[in-house]
Each structure stands twice: as structure tokens, then as C-alpha cells.
PDB file of C-alpha atoms in Angstrom:
ATOM      1  CA  MET A  97      -0.253  -0.060   0.161  1.00 39.00           C
ATOM      2  CA  SER A  98       2.927   2.061   0.007  1.00 46.00           C
ATOM      3  CA  ASP A  99       1.539   3.804  -3.502  1.00 64.00           C
ATOM      4  CA  VAL A 100      -1.598   4.631  -2.081  1.00 64.00           C
ATOM      5  CA  LYS A 101      -1.927   8.417  -1.754  1.00 85.00           C
ATOM      6  CA  LEU A 102      -5.142  10.198   0.407  1.00 95.00           C
ATOM      7  CA  LEU A 103      -5.855  13.812   0.334  1.00 96.00           C
ATOM      8  CA  VAL A 104      -6.562  15.048   3.571  1.00 97.00           C
ATOM      9  CA  CYS A 105      -9.007  18.095   2.845  1.00 97.00           C
ATOM     10  CA  GLY A 106      -9.993  20.857   5.618  1.00 95.00           C
ATOM     11  CA  ALA A 107     -10.589  21.440   9.066  1.00 91.00           C
ATOM     12  CA  PHE A 108      -9.092  18.390  10.545  1.00 93.00           C
ATOM     13  CA  ASN A 109      -7.323  18.375  14.455  1.00 88.00           C
ATOM     14  CA  GLU A 110      -3.949  17.246  15.253  1.00 89.00           C
ATOM     15  CA  GLU A 111      -5.348  13.522  16.321  1.00 87.00           C
ATOM     16  CA  GLU A 112      -7.606  13.381  13.339  1.00 89.00           C
ATOM     17  CA  ARG A 113      -4.381  14.050  10.844  1.00 91.00           C
ATOM     18  CA  ALA A 114      -2.092  11.844  13.249  1.00 92.00           C
ATOM     19  CA  ARG A 115      -4.707   8.671  12.499  1.00 90.00           C
ATOM     20  CA  PHE A 116      -4.463   9.113   9.079  1.00 92.00           C
ATOM     21  CA  ASP A 117      -0.577   9.663   9.026  1.00 92.00           C
ATOM     22  CA  ALA A 118      -0.386   5.914  10.828  1.00 92.00           C
ATOM     23  CA  ASN A 119      -2.445   4.433   8.377  1.00 91.00           C
ATOM     24  CA  TYR A 120      -2.021   6.300   4.651  1.00 93.00           C
ATOM     25  CA  PRO A 121       0.452   7.996   2.875  1.00 92.00           C
ATOM     26  CA  ASN A 122      -0.904  11.352   2.287  1.00 94.00           C
ATOM     27  CA  VAL A 123      -0.918  14.777   1.411  1.00 94.00           C
ATOM     28  CA  TYR A 124      -2.614  17.818   2.565  1.00 95.00           C
ATOM     29  CA  ALA A 125      -4.819  20.749   1.118  1.00 96.00           C
ATOM     30  CA  ALA A 126      -6.809  23.335   3.588  1.00 95.00           C
ATOM     31  CA  SER A 127      -9.838  23.712   1.092  1.00 96.00           C
ATOM     32  CA  PRO A 128     -11.490  22.264  -2.251  1.00 97.00           C
ATOM     33  CA  ASP A 129     -10.092  25.200  -3.771  1.00 96.00           C
ATOM     34  CA  ASP A 130      -6.465  24.674  -2.732  1.00 97.00           C
ATOM     35  CA  ILE A 131      -6.500  21.033  -4.517  1.00 96.00           C
ATOM     36  CA  ALA A 132      -5.510  22.103  -7.733  1.00 95.00           C
ATOM     37  CA  GLY A 133      -2.367  23.868  -6.290  1.00 94.00           C
ATOM     38  CA  VAL A 134      -0.990  19.871  -5.661  1.00 94.00           C
ATOM     39  CA  ASP A 135       1.694  19.358  -7.731  1.00 92.00           C
ATOM     40  CA  ALA A 136       0.300  17.045 -10.602  1.00 93.00           C
ATOM     41  CA  ASP A 137       2.323  14.187 -10.139  1.00 92.00           C
ATOM     42  CA  THR A 138       1.322  14.006  -6.819  1.00 94.00           C
ATOM     43  CA  ARG A 139      -2.357  14.720  -7.823  1.00 95.00           C
ATOM     44  CA  ALA A 140      -2.201  11.711 -10.150  1.00 94.00           C
ATOM     45  CA  GLY A 141      -1.440   9.472  -7.353  1.00 94.00           C
ATOM     46  CA  ILE A 142      -5.023  10.580  -5.299  1.00 96.00           C
ATOM     47  CA  THR A 143      -7.626   7.891  -5.050  1.00 96.00           C
ATOM     48  CA  ALA A 144      -9.083   8.677  -1.992  1.00 97.00           C
ATOM     49  CA  VAL A 145     -10.033  12.101  -0.488  1.00 98.00           C
ATOM     50  CA  VAL A 146     -10.925  12.485   3.121  1.00 98.00           C
ATOM     51  CA  PHE A 147     -12.711  15.760   3.801  1.00 98.00           C
ATOM     52  CA  LYS A 148     -14.217  17.608   6.384  1.00 96.00           C
ATOM     53  CA  GLY A 149     -15.680  20.978   6.057  1.00 92.00           C
ATOM     54  CA  HIS A 150     -18.789  23.056   4.357  1.00 89.00           C
ATOM     55  CA  ALA A 151     -16.885  24.617   1.424  1.00 92.00           C
ATOM     56  CA  PRO A 152     -18.468  23.226  -1.626  1.00 95.00           C
ATOM     57  CA  PHE A 153     -16.528  20.112  -3.174  1.00 97.00           C
ATOM     58  CA  GLY A 154     -17.702  20.365  -6.582  1.00 97.00           C
ATOM     59  CA  GLU A 155     -16.590  19.595 -10.179  1.00 97.00           C
ATOM     60  CA  ALA A 156     -13.337  22.258  -9.675  1.00 97.00           C
ATOM     61  CA  ALA A 157     -12.047  20.114  -7.183  1.00 97.00           C
ATOM     62  CA  MET A 158     -12.915  16.871  -8.373  1.00 98.00           C
ATOM     63  CA  ASP A 159     -11.499  17.227 -11.943  1.00 97.00           C
ATOM     64  CA  PRO A 160      -7.343  18.061 -11.081  1.00 96.00           C
ATOM     65  CA  LEU A 161      -7.896  14.189  -8.938  1.00 96.00           C
ATOM     66  CA  GLU A 162      -7.968  12.075 -12.643  1.00 95.00           C
ATOM     67  CA  ASN A 163      -7.780   8.532 -10.387  1.00 96.00           C
ATOM     68  CA  LEU A 164     -10.366   9.270  -7.541  1.00 97.00           C
ATOM     69  CA  GLY A 165     -12.330   6.992  -6.300  1.00 97.00           C
ATOM     70  CA  LEU A 166     -13.451   8.217  -3.385  1.00 98.00           C
ATOM     71  CA  ILE A 167     -14.425  11.156  -1.149  1.00 98.00           C
ATOM     72  CA  ALA A 168     -14.922  10.002   2.415  1.00 98.00           C
ATOM     73  CA  ASN A 169     -16.834  13.188   3.862  1.00 97.00           C
ATOM     74  CA  PHE A 170     -16.540  13.554   7.763  1.00 96.00           C
ATOM     75  CA  GLY A 171     -20.204  14.207   9.134  1.00 93.00           C
ATOM     76  CA  VAL A 172     -23.572  12.698   8.199  1.00 92.00           C
ATOM     77  CA  GLY A 173     -24.493  15.473   5.991  1.00 91.00           C
ATOM     78  CA  TYR A 174     -22.673  15.627   2.692  1.00 93.00           C
ATOM     79  CA  ASP A 175     -24.446  18.455   1.118  1.00 92.00           C
ATOM     80  CA  ALA A 176     -21.167  20.695   0.358  1.00 93.00           C
ATOM     81  CA  ILE A 177     -20.031  17.807  -1.548  1.00 97.00           C
ATOM     82  CA  ASP A 178     -21.395  17.651  -5.440  1.00 97.00           C
ATOM     83  CA  VAL A 179     -22.761  13.960  -5.448  1.00 97.00           C
ATOM     84  CA  ALA A 180     -24.263  14.452  -8.937  1.00 96.00           C
ATOM     85  CA  ALA A 181     -20.981  15.145 -10.100  1.00 97.00           C
ATOM     86  CA  ALA A 182     -19.018  12.397  -8.144  1.00 98.00           C
ATOM     87  CA  SER A 183     -21.331  10.070  -9.857  1.00 98.00           C
ATOM     88  CA  GLU A 184     -21.061  10.837 -13.291  1.00 97.00           C
ATOM     89  CA  ARG A 185     -17.315  11.016 -12.826  1.00 97.00           C
ATOM     90  CA  GLY A 186     -17.741   7.357 -11.020  1.00 97.00           C
ATOM     91  CA  ILE A 187     -16.180   8.743  -7.200  1.00 98.00           C
ATOM     92  CA  LYS A 188     -18.018   7.028  -4.530  1.00 98.00           C
ATOM     93  CA  VAL A 189     -18.996   9.422  -1.753  1.00 98.00           C
ATOM     94  CA  THR A 190     -19.309   8.478   2.015  1.00 98.00           C
ATOM     95  CA  ASN A 191     -20.241   9.586   5.115  1.00 97.00           C
ATOM     96  CA  THR A 192     -20.063   9.245   8.659  1.00 96.00           C
ATOM     97  CA  PRO A 193     -24.287   8.620   9.752  1.00 94.00           C
ATOM     98  CA  ASP A 194     -25.559   7.099  13.135  1.00 94.00           C
ATOM     99  CA  VAL A 195     -22.554   7.643  15.472  1.00 96.00           C
ATOM    100  CA  LEU A 196     -23.589  11.495  16.304  1.00 95.00           C
ATOM    101  CA  ASN A 197     -27.361  10.976  16.417  1.00 97.00           C
ATOM    102  CA  ASP A 198     -27.532  10.953  20.296  1.00 98.00           C
ATOM    103  CA  ASP A 199     -24.936  14.460  20.463  1.00 98.00           C
ATOM    104  CA  VAL A 200     -27.093  16.097  18.093  1.00 98.00           C
ATOM    105  CA  ALA A 201     -30.414  15.227  19.888  1.00 98.00           C
ATOM    106  CA  ASP A 202     -28.899  16.150  23.327  1.00 98.00           C
ATOM    107  CA  LEU A 203     -27.923  19.129  22.023  1.00 98.00           C
ATOM    108  CA  ALA A 204     -31.329  19.791  20.638  1.00 98.00           C
ATOM    109  CA  VAL A 205     -32.994  19.255  24.101  1.00 98.00           C
ATOM    110  CA  ALA A 206     -30.328  21.810  25.828  1.00 98.00           C
ATOM    111  CA  LEU A 207     -31.458  24.567  23.183  1.00 98.00           C
ATOM    112  CA  MET A 208     -34.813  23.936  23.926  1.00 98.00           C
ATOM    113  CA  LEU A 209     -34.172  24.207  27.936  1.00 98.00           C
ATOM    114  CA  THR A 210     -31.764  27.006  27.482  1.00 98.00           C
ATOM    115  CA  GLN A 211     -34.098  28.936  25.652  1.00 97.00           C
ATOM    116  CA  THR A 212     -37.187  28.475  27.819  1.00 96.00           C
ATOM    117  CA  ARG A 213     -35.778  28.733  30.749  1.00 96.00           C
ATOM    118  CA  ASN A 214     -33.395  32.172  29.671  1.00 96.00           C
ATOM    119  CA  MET A 215     -30.655  30.050  31.237  1.00 96.00           C
ATOM    120  CA  ILE A 216     -27.770  32.122  30.204  1.00 96.00           C
ATOM    121  CA  GLU A 217     -28.943  35.328  31.367  1.00 96.00           C
ATOM    122  CA  GLY A 218     -29.065  33.446  34.484  1.00 96.00           C
ATOM    123  CA  ASP A 219     -25.828  32.159  34.426  1.00 96.00           C
ATOM    124  CA  ASN A 220     -24.926  36.186  33.904  1.00 96.00           C
ATOM    125  CA  LEU A 221     -27.180  37.626  36.747  1.00 97.00           C
ATOM    126  CA  THR A 222     -25.641  34.648  39.595  1.00 97.00           C
ATOM    127  CA  ARG A 223     -22.168  35.213  37.992  1.00 97.00           C
ATOM    128  CA  SER A 224     -22.432  39.152  37.880  1.00 97.00           C
ATOM    129  CA  GLY A 225     -23.503  39.273  41.356  1.00 97.00           C
ATOM    130  CA  ARG A 226     -26.578  40.876  40.445  1.00 97.00           C
ATOM    131  CA  TRP A 227     -28.392  38.259  42.371  1.00 97.00           C
ATOM    132  CA  ALA A 228     -27.344  38.607  45.506  1.00 97.00           C
ATOM    133  CA  GLY A 229     -27.825  42.392  45.295  1.00 96.00           C
ATOM    134  CA  GLY A 230     -31.453  41.794  44.857  1.00 96.00           C
ATOM    135  CA  GLY A 231     -31.642  41.055  41.126  1.00 95.00           C
ATOM    136  CA  SER A 232     -33.993  38.288  39.373  1.00 96.00           C
ATOM    137  CA  LEU A 233     -34.994  36.710  36.682  1.00 95.00           C
ATOM    138  CA  PRO A 234     -38.372  36.983  35.314  1.00 94.00           C
ATOM    139  CA  LEU A 235     -40.966  33.759  35.365  1.00 96.00           C
ATOM    140  CA  ASN A 236     -40.246  31.725  32.200  1.00 95.00           C
ATOM    141  CA  ARG A 237     -41.480  29.108  30.300  1.00 95.00           C
ATOM    142  CA  LYS A 238     -42.281  25.453  31.213  1.00 97.00           C
ATOM    143  CA  MET A 239     -41.562  22.842  28.555  1.00 97.00           C
ATOM    144  CA  THR A 240     -42.363  19.468  30.125  1.00 98.00           C
ATOM    145  CA  GLY A 241     -46.132  18.950  28.242  1.00 98.00           C
ATOM    146  CA  GLY A 242     -46.089  21.087  25.654  1.00 98.00           C
ATOM    147  CA  THR A 243     -46.618  20.450  22.128  1.00 98.00           C
ATOM    148  CA  VAL A 244     -43.647  20.059  19.893  1.00 98.00           C
ATOM    149  CA  GLY A 245     -43.567  19.412  16.145  1.00 98.00           C
ATOM    150  CA  ILE A 246     -40.417  17.431  14.379  1.00 98.00           C
ATOM    151  CA  CYS A 247     -39.860  18.257  11.032  1.00 98.00           C
ATOM    152  CA  GLY A 248     -37.703  15.626   9.564  1.00 98.00           C
ATOM    153  CA  LEU A 249     -38.051  12.444  11.591  1.00 98.00           C
ATOM    154  CA  GLY A 250     -34.868  10.715  10.556  1.00 96.00           C
ATOM    155  CA  ARG A 251     -32.332   8.995  12.428  1.00 95.00           C
ATOM    156  CA  ILE A 252     -31.663  12.260  14.502  1.00 97.00           C
ATOM    157  CA  GLY A 253     -35.490  13.743  14.185  1.00 98.00           C
ATOM    158  CA  ARG A 254     -36.183  10.439  16.079  1.00 98.00           C
ATOM    159  CA  GLU A 255     -34.018  10.684  18.432  1.00 98.00           C
ATOM    160  CA  ILE A 256     -34.983  13.871  19.474  1.00 98.00           C
ATOM    161  CA  ALA A 257     -38.778  13.081  19.476  1.00 98.00           C
ATOM    162  CA  ASP A 258     -37.665   9.981  21.538  1.00 98.00           C
ATOM    163  CA  ARG A 259     -36.188  12.271  24.119  1.00 98.00           C
ATOM    164  CA  LEU A 260     -38.945  14.621  24.030  1.00 98.00           C
ATOM    165  CA  ALA A 261     -41.441  11.968  24.926  1.00 98.00           C
ATOM    166  CA  ALA A 262     -39.856  11.477  28.526  1.00 98.00           C
ATOM    167  CA  PHE A 263     -40.661  15.594  28.883  1.00 98.00           C
ATOM    168  CA  LYS A 264     -44.253  14.118  28.455  1.00 98.00           C
ATOM    169  CA  MET A 265     -44.865  16.120  25.304  1.00 98.00           C
ATOM    170  CA  ASP A 266     -47.737  15.916  22.925  1.00 98.00           C
ATOM    171  CA  ILE A 267     -45.412  15.053  19.841  1.00 98.00           C
ATOM    172  CA  HIS A 268     -45.956  15.882  16.110  1.00 98.00           C
ATOM    173  CA  TYR A 269     -43.914  15.275  13.104  1.00 98.00           C
ATOM    174  CA  HIS A 270     -43.410  16.123   9.200  1.00 98.00           C
ATOM    175  CA  SER A 271     -41.696  13.651   7.043  1.00 97.00           C
ATOM    176  CA  ARG A 272     -41.852  12.615   3.371  1.00 94.00           C
ATOM    177  CA  SER A 273     -43.919   9.796   4.660  1.00 95.00           C
ATOM    178  CA  GLU A 274     -45.977   8.982   7.881  1.00 97.00           C
ATOM    179  CA  LYS A 275     -43.706   6.587  10.017  1.00 97.00           C
ATOM    180  CA  GLU A 276     -44.739   4.052  12.682  1.00 97.00           C
ATOM    181  CA  THR A 277     -44.858   5.891  15.754  1.00 98.00           C
ATOM    182  CA  PRO A 278     -46.073   5.293  19.430  1.00 97.00           C
ATOM    183  CA  GLY A 279     -49.543   7.559  18.264  1.00 97.00           C
ATOM    184  CA  TRP A 280     -47.478  10.915  17.311  1.00 98.00           C
ATOM    185  CA  THR A 281     -49.468  13.025  15.105  1.00 98.00           C
ATOM    186  CA  TYR A 282     -48.114  13.053  11.450  1.00 98.00           C
ATOM    187  CA  HIS A 283     -48.455  16.231   8.880  1.00 98.00           C
ATOM    188  CA  ALA A 284     -48.306  15.741   5.706  1.00 98.00           C
ATOM    189  CA  GLY A 285     -46.673  19.551   4.916  1.00 98.00           C
ATOM    190  CA  PRO A 286     -44.394  21.837   7.059  1.00 98.00           C
ATOM    191  CA  LYS A 287     -47.108  24.734   7.635  1.00 98.00           C
ATOM    192  CA  SER A 288     -49.709  22.109   8.979  1.00 98.00           C
ATOM    193  CA  LEU A 289     -47.031  21.000  11.297  1.00 98.00           C
ATOM    194  CA  ALA A 290     -46.078  24.682  12.566  1.00 98.00           C
ATOM    195  CA  GLU A 291     -50.164  25.390  12.749  1.00 98.00           C
ATOM    196  CA  ALA A 292     -50.198  22.680  15.275  1.00 98.00           C
ATOM    197  CA  VAL A 293     -47.470  23.007  17.567  1.00 98.00           C
ATOM    198  CA  ASP A 294     -45.609  25.964  20.030  1.00 98.00           C
ATOM    199  CA  TRP A 295     -42.143  24.190  19.178  1.00 98.00           C
ATOM    200  CA  TYR A 296     -40.845  23.688  16.093  1.00 98.00           C
ATOM    201  CA  VAL A 297     -37.472  21.529  15.942  1.00 98.00           C
ATOM    202  CA  VAL A 298     -36.071  21.195  12.332  1.00 98.00           C
ATOM    203  CA  ALA A 299     -34.212  18.515  11.656  1.00 98.00           C
ATOM    204  CA  LEU A 300     -33.850  18.112   8.077  1.00 97.00           C
ATOM    205  CA  VAL A 301     -31.188  17.104   5.984  1.00 93.00           C
ATOM    206  CA  GLY A 302     -28.978  19.770   3.709  1.00 92.00           C
ATOM    207  CA  GLY A 303     -29.089  20.333   0.496  1.00 89.00           C
ATOM    208  CA  LYS A 304     -30.862  21.932  -2.763  1.00 91.00           C
ATOM    209  CA  GLU A 305     -34.223  20.269  -2.092  1.00 93.00           C
ATOM    210  CA  THR A 306     -34.809  21.714   1.517  1.00 96.00           C
ATOM    211  CA  GLU A 307     -33.276  24.703   1.095  1.00 96.00           C
ATOM    212  CA  GLY A 308     -35.823  27.400   2.570  1.00 97.00           C
ATOM    213  CA  TYR A 309     -38.147  24.528   3.355  1.00 98.00           C
ATOM    214  CA  VAL A 310     -39.180  26.215   6.740  1.00 98.00           C
ATOM    215  CA  SER A 311     -40.527  29.390   4.693  1.00 98.00           C
ATOM    216  CA  ARG A 312     -41.868  32.638   5.769  1.00 98.00           C
ATOM    217  CA  ASP A 313     -45.636  30.707   5.873  1.00 98.00           C
ATOM    218  CA  VAL A 314     -44.668  28.034   7.657  1.00 98.00           C
ATOM    219  CA  ILE A 315     -42.565  30.778  10.319  1.00 98.00           C
ATOM    220  CA  ASN A 316     -45.425  32.529  10.112  1.00 97.00           C
ATOM    221  CA  ALA A 317     -47.928  30.025  10.672  1.00 98.00           C
ATOM    222  CA  LEU A 318     -45.868  29.297  14.189  1.00 98.00           C
ATOM    223  CA  GLY A 319     -47.392  31.908  15.990  1.00 97.00           C
ATOM    224  CA  LYS A 320     -46.099  34.447  18.751  1.00 97.00           C
ATOM    225  CA  ASN A 321     -45.544  31.261  21.158  1.00 97.00           C
ATOM    226  CA  GLY A 322     -43.802  29.323  18.841  1.00 98.00           C
ATOM    227  CA  VAL A 323     -40.180  28.506  19.477  1.00 98.00           C
ATOM    228  CA  ILE A 324     -37.707  27.072  16.010  1.00 98.00           C
ATOM    229  CA  ILE A 325     -34.757  24.583  17.361  1.00 98.00           C
ATOM    230  CA  ASN A 326     -32.567  24.127  14.175  1.00 98.00           C
ATOM    231  CA  ILE A 327     -29.748  21.894  14.319  1.00 98.00           C
ATOM    232  CA  SER A 328     -30.051  20.997  10.540  1.00 97.00           C
ATOM    233  CA  ARG A 329     -28.634  23.087   8.439  1.00 96.00           C
ATOM    234  CA  GLY A 330     -28.750  27.077   7.953  1.00 97.00           C
ATOM    235  CA  THR A 331     -30.072  26.783   4.587  1.00 97.00           C
ATOM    236  CA  THR A 332     -32.961  24.788   5.869  1.00 98.00           C
ATOM    237  CA  ILE A 333     -34.723  28.161   6.855  1.00 98.00           C
ATOM    238  CA  ASP A 334     -35.504  31.276   5.012  1.00 98.00           C
ATOM    239  CA  GLU A 335     -33.314  33.194   7.490  1.00 98.00           C
ATOM    240  CA  GLU A 336     -34.342  36.684   7.279  1.00 98.00           C
ATOM    241  CA  ALA A 337     -37.929  35.798   7.342  1.00 98.00           C
ATOM    242  CA  MET A 338     -37.090  34.048  10.941  1.00 98.00           C
ATOM    243  CA  LEU A 339     -35.367  37.170  11.854  1.00 98.00           C
ATOM    244  CA  ASP A 340     -38.121  39.171  10.724  1.00 98.00           C
ATOM    245  CA  ALA A 341     -40.897  37.437  13.030  1.00 98.00           C
ATOM    246  CA  LEU A 342     -37.974  37.296  16.129  1.00 98.00           C
ATOM    247  CA  GLU A 343     -37.596  41.223  15.643  1.00 98.00           C
ATOM    248  CA  SER A 344     -41.093  41.544  15.604  1.00 98.00           C
ATOM    249  CA  GLY A 345     -42.449  39.300  18.065  1.00 97.00           C
ATOM    250  CA  ALA A 346     -44.389  37.125  15.458  1.00 98.00           C
ATOM    251  CA  ILE A 347     -42.869  33.994  17.725  1.00 98.00           C
ATOM    252  CA  ALA A 348     -41.355  33.891  20.484  1.00 98.00           C
ATOM    253  CA  GLY A 349     -37.649  33.027  20.094  1.00 98.00           C
ATOM    254  CA  ALA A 350     -35.191  30.407  18.786  1.00 98.00           C
ATOM    255  CA  GLY A 351     -32.532  27.914  19.505  1.00 98.00           C
ATOM    256  CA  LEU A 352     -29.953  27.980  16.893  1.00 98.00           C
ATOM    257  CA  ASP A 353     -26.942  25.591  16.120  1.00 98.00           C
ATOM    258  CA  VAL A 354     -26.343  26.352  12.310  1.00 97.00           C
ATOM    259  CA  PHE A 355     -26.836  29.577  10.040  1.00 98.00           C
ATOM    260  CA  VAL A 356     -26.613  30.736   6.533  1.00 96.00           C
ATOM    261  CA  ASN A 357     -23.137  31.675   5.617  1.00 94.00           C
ATOM    262  CA  GLU A 358     -21.899  30.213   8.899  1.00 94.00           C
ATOM    263  CA  PRO A 359     -19.458  30.853  11.003  1.00 93.00           C
ATOM    264  CA  HIS A 360     -20.284  34.656   9.396  1.00 95.00           C
ATOM    265  CA  LEU A 361     -23.860  35.657  10.884  1.00 97.00           C
ATOM    266  CA  ASN A 362     -25.944  37.397   9.785  1.00 98.00           C
ATOM    267  CA  GLU A 363     -25.360  40.786  12.621  1.00 97.00           C
ATOM    268  CA  ARG A 364     -29.015  41.555  13.184  1.00 98.00           C
ATOM    269  CA  PHE A 365     -29.027  37.956  15.574  1.00 98.00           C
ATOM    270  CA  TYR A 366     -26.425  39.661  17.902  1.00 97.00           C
ATOM    271  CA  ASP A 367     -29.498  42.184  19.221  1.00 96.00           C
ATOM    272  CA  LEU A 368     -31.862  39.469  19.724  1.00 97.00           C
ATOM    273  CA  ASN A 369     -32.546  38.588  23.586  1.00 94.00           C
ATOM    274  CA  ASN A 370     -34.907  36.148  22.523  1.00 96.00           C
ATOM    275  CA  VAL A 371     -32.430  33.514  20.605  1.00 98.00           C
ATOM    276  CA  VAL A 372     -29.907  31.148  21.818  1.00 98.00           C
ATOM    277  CA  LEU A 373     -26.862  31.290  19.439  1.00 98.00           C
ATOM    278  CA  GLN A 374     -24.649  28.401  19.278  1.00 98.00           C
ATOM    279  CA  PRO A 375     -21.517  27.875  16.907  1.00 97.00           C
ATOM    280  CA  HIS A 376     -22.266  24.577  14.662  1.00 96.00           C
ATOM    281  CA  GLN A 377     -21.248  22.009  17.691  1.00 96.00           C
ATOM    282  CA  GLY A 378     -23.873  19.328  17.401  1.00 96.00           C
ATOM    283  CA  SER A 379     -21.569  16.366  17.093  1.00 95.00           C
ATOM    284  CA  GLY A 380     -18.967  17.855  19.321  1.00 94.00           C
ATOM    285  CA  THR A 381     -17.872  15.576  21.898  1.00 96.00           C
ATOM    286  CA  HIS A 382     -14.306  13.559  22.226  1.00 93.00           C
ATOM    287  CA  GLU A 383     -16.228  10.490  21.910  1.00 96.00           C
ATOM    288  CA  THR A 384     -18.613  11.118  18.979  1.00 96.00           C
ATOM    289  CA  ARG A 385     -15.752  13.177  16.810  1.00 93.00           C
ATOM    290  CA  ARG A 386     -13.595   9.918  17.843  1.00 92.00           C
ATOM    291  CA  ALA A 387     -16.643   7.430  16.446  1.00 95.00           C
ATOM    292  CA  MET A 388     -16.587   9.930  13.439  1.00 95.00           C
ATOM    293  CA  ALA A 389     -13.277   9.650  12.198  1.00 93.00           C
ATOM    294  CA  GLU A 390     -13.333   5.655  12.695  1.00 94.00           C
ATOM    295  CA  VAL A 391     -16.074   5.653  10.284  1.00 96.00           C
ATOM    296  CA  GLN A 392     -14.612   7.764   7.793  1.00 96.00           C
ATOM    297  CA  LEU A 393     -11.032   5.845   7.888  1.00 96.00           C
ATOM    298  CA  SER A 394     -13.100   2.883   7.808  1.00 97.00           C
ATOM    299  CA  ASN A 395     -14.628   3.543   4.792  1.00 97.00           C
ATOM    300  CA  VAL A 396     -11.143   4.500   3.192  1.00 96.00           C
ATOM    301  CA  THR A 397      -9.918   1.361   4.350  1.00 96.00           C
ATOM    302  CA  ALA A 398     -12.635  -0.563   2.628  1.00 97.00           C
ATOM    303  CA  PHE A 399     -12.198   1.247  -0.762  1.00 96.00           C
ATOM    304  CA  ILE A 400      -8.472   0.912  -1.017  1.00 94.00           C
ATOM    305  CA  GLU A 401      -9.047  -3.218  -0.248  1.00 95.00           C
ATOM    306  CA  GLY A 402     -11.501  -3.450  -2.656  1.00 96.00           C
ATOM    307  CA  ASN A 403     -14.388  -3.979  -0.034  1.00 97.00           C
ATOM    308  CA  ALA A 404     -17.983  -2.807   0.135  1.00 98.00           C
ATOM    309  CA  LEU A 405     -17.752   0.667   1.482  1.00 98.00           C
ATOM    310  CA  VAL A 406     -19.085   0.653   5.220  1.00 97.00           C
ATOM    311  CA  THR A 407     -21.927   4.175   4.776  1.00 98.00           C
ATOM    312  CA  PRO A 408     -22.127   4.727   0.883  1.00 97.00           C
ATOM    313  CA  VAL A 409     -24.264   7.786  -0.281  1.00 97.00           C
ATOM    314  CA  ASN A 410     -24.418   7.016  -4.123  1.00 97.00           C
TER     315      ASN A 410
END
């Protein structure tokens, strides 16, 4: 395998880079845009790419790699990769599903609790000494027993719903088809779901098909008691419409781990006190990131050894 060359592309940390170094000769490109800058002889020997990030990985990144056969993505979402272009070139794409479901679902619940109990302001009040000086939080909103809608009842959406069942919530959901559930209420469209619930958790896959799926009409249908939670992709929501609704009080609040154009947020978010903002940390635990790296590497190994891919996308 000494002649196998692996291209490591994206924001991998030292531990992740070391795992690749220990298994295969490799070269590094900071982003897909940098691939064309790798010298031609080295590019000719690259048969697999391990990719991490949200920068577009399209035709311009694939074409300089004439012998590329695999793009192994770090993450369950692969919307940054032009899968159609990869398929046209006979390039397989893999992702790292399932191992991050628990962490992302945990964060969704944490965003709900943090938002409804105003925990960030509570921390500030306590830490600043204002509580000791007589300050107090206003009464907050109870989450247990509320009505929640899961927009996208896939693997992660199901984990979120299972957790919220323990909070005695009335669970509604929307997905492409009705699922087998313990009595949860199915909605054929995202607007019908919004009309029925106070909490609206977005757990859709990313990509062109779901761009703006949670539209202005859907957001307005949620109403003034509505809270949006998004742990999917920033693109799944009409972000301008959501900001308008948050600023006007048309909805009560939001808890967001993802944004359009992240990490460069729309500055309107910074002036809102009814939103909890997180830096896209859904899968961000040591245990899960390690498991994701192992799935990614197992796909590379399977490809190089001519075995069936572990988690193929195309």
C-alpha cells in the first residue's frame, strides 16, 4: 500500500491528522479550492479524499484528481459535496451517519431548555453578583407537557422525539411519509405542522431540496408562542423571514446551532435577546468525533482494499 496516496482536505485537528498519517501516505489541502495547487504528479497518485468542512466540493475540486475514486466525508450531512458530479465521474461518496445522532439530539433538547428557562441570562445574573444584590429572573416558560413538532423524522429527528417523549410532550412530526410511531401525529406539510405546535424542531437533511423548506409562511404559521430549534443546516430555514419574526415578536424565540453563511452570522442575530446561538457544535464531543473519524477511516480502508463501503451515499 506504499503507493497509495490519500488527500486530507479540510479543518482536521492534530489527532485526526495523526490517524491518517499512521495508516496511509497522504498530502494535505486546506480546502477544496487548494486541490488544484497540489503538484500534478502527486495529484495523479491520489485515489481517495477524506473531507471535513462545509466549503463546496464540486467539479473544480474533483477534476484535477484524475484517479480519484472516493470522497469520504466527515459528518452525516454531505450537502457540500456535489454527489451528482461525483457519480458522473465514477467517484463514490461516503458519510458518517448514526454515530452522531445522540449528541445532536442532546443539543436540540439543551437548546430548548436553555431558551425556555433563559439560562444564559440566569448565568449572567448569578455570575455578575446582581442576584446577590437583589436581582432576579422573570418567570420563564414550562417545557414539559408542551406541544412539539419535529420537521424531519429521520435518524436524528427520531432521537429528538424519543427524548422529548420523556418530557411528556405532545409530539407531532412531518416527513416525506408517515412513520410507525407510538401515537405521534403526522402532518403532510411543514405549515400544517407549524399550525399545530409551539415548539418547531428542524431536523431536515441539507442540500438544494430543503433550501428554505421552513419558509416565511411556515414561520408565520407558528405564531407568537412559537420557538424554532434548528440543528440541521442554516439553509433549511428562510433566515431573513425568521429574523423578521424574531424582531417583531411574531414568534417567541429560537435556539440555533446552524446558520446561513456560518461562521459569519447575520449581524441582526446579535441584537436579539430571545435567541440562543451556538457555534455548530452538534456532534462536538470527544467520543462522537472519534467515532466519526473511525467510520470515515473505515470507508477509506474498505475502498483501498476493494471491499464494500461501510456507509455509501451513492
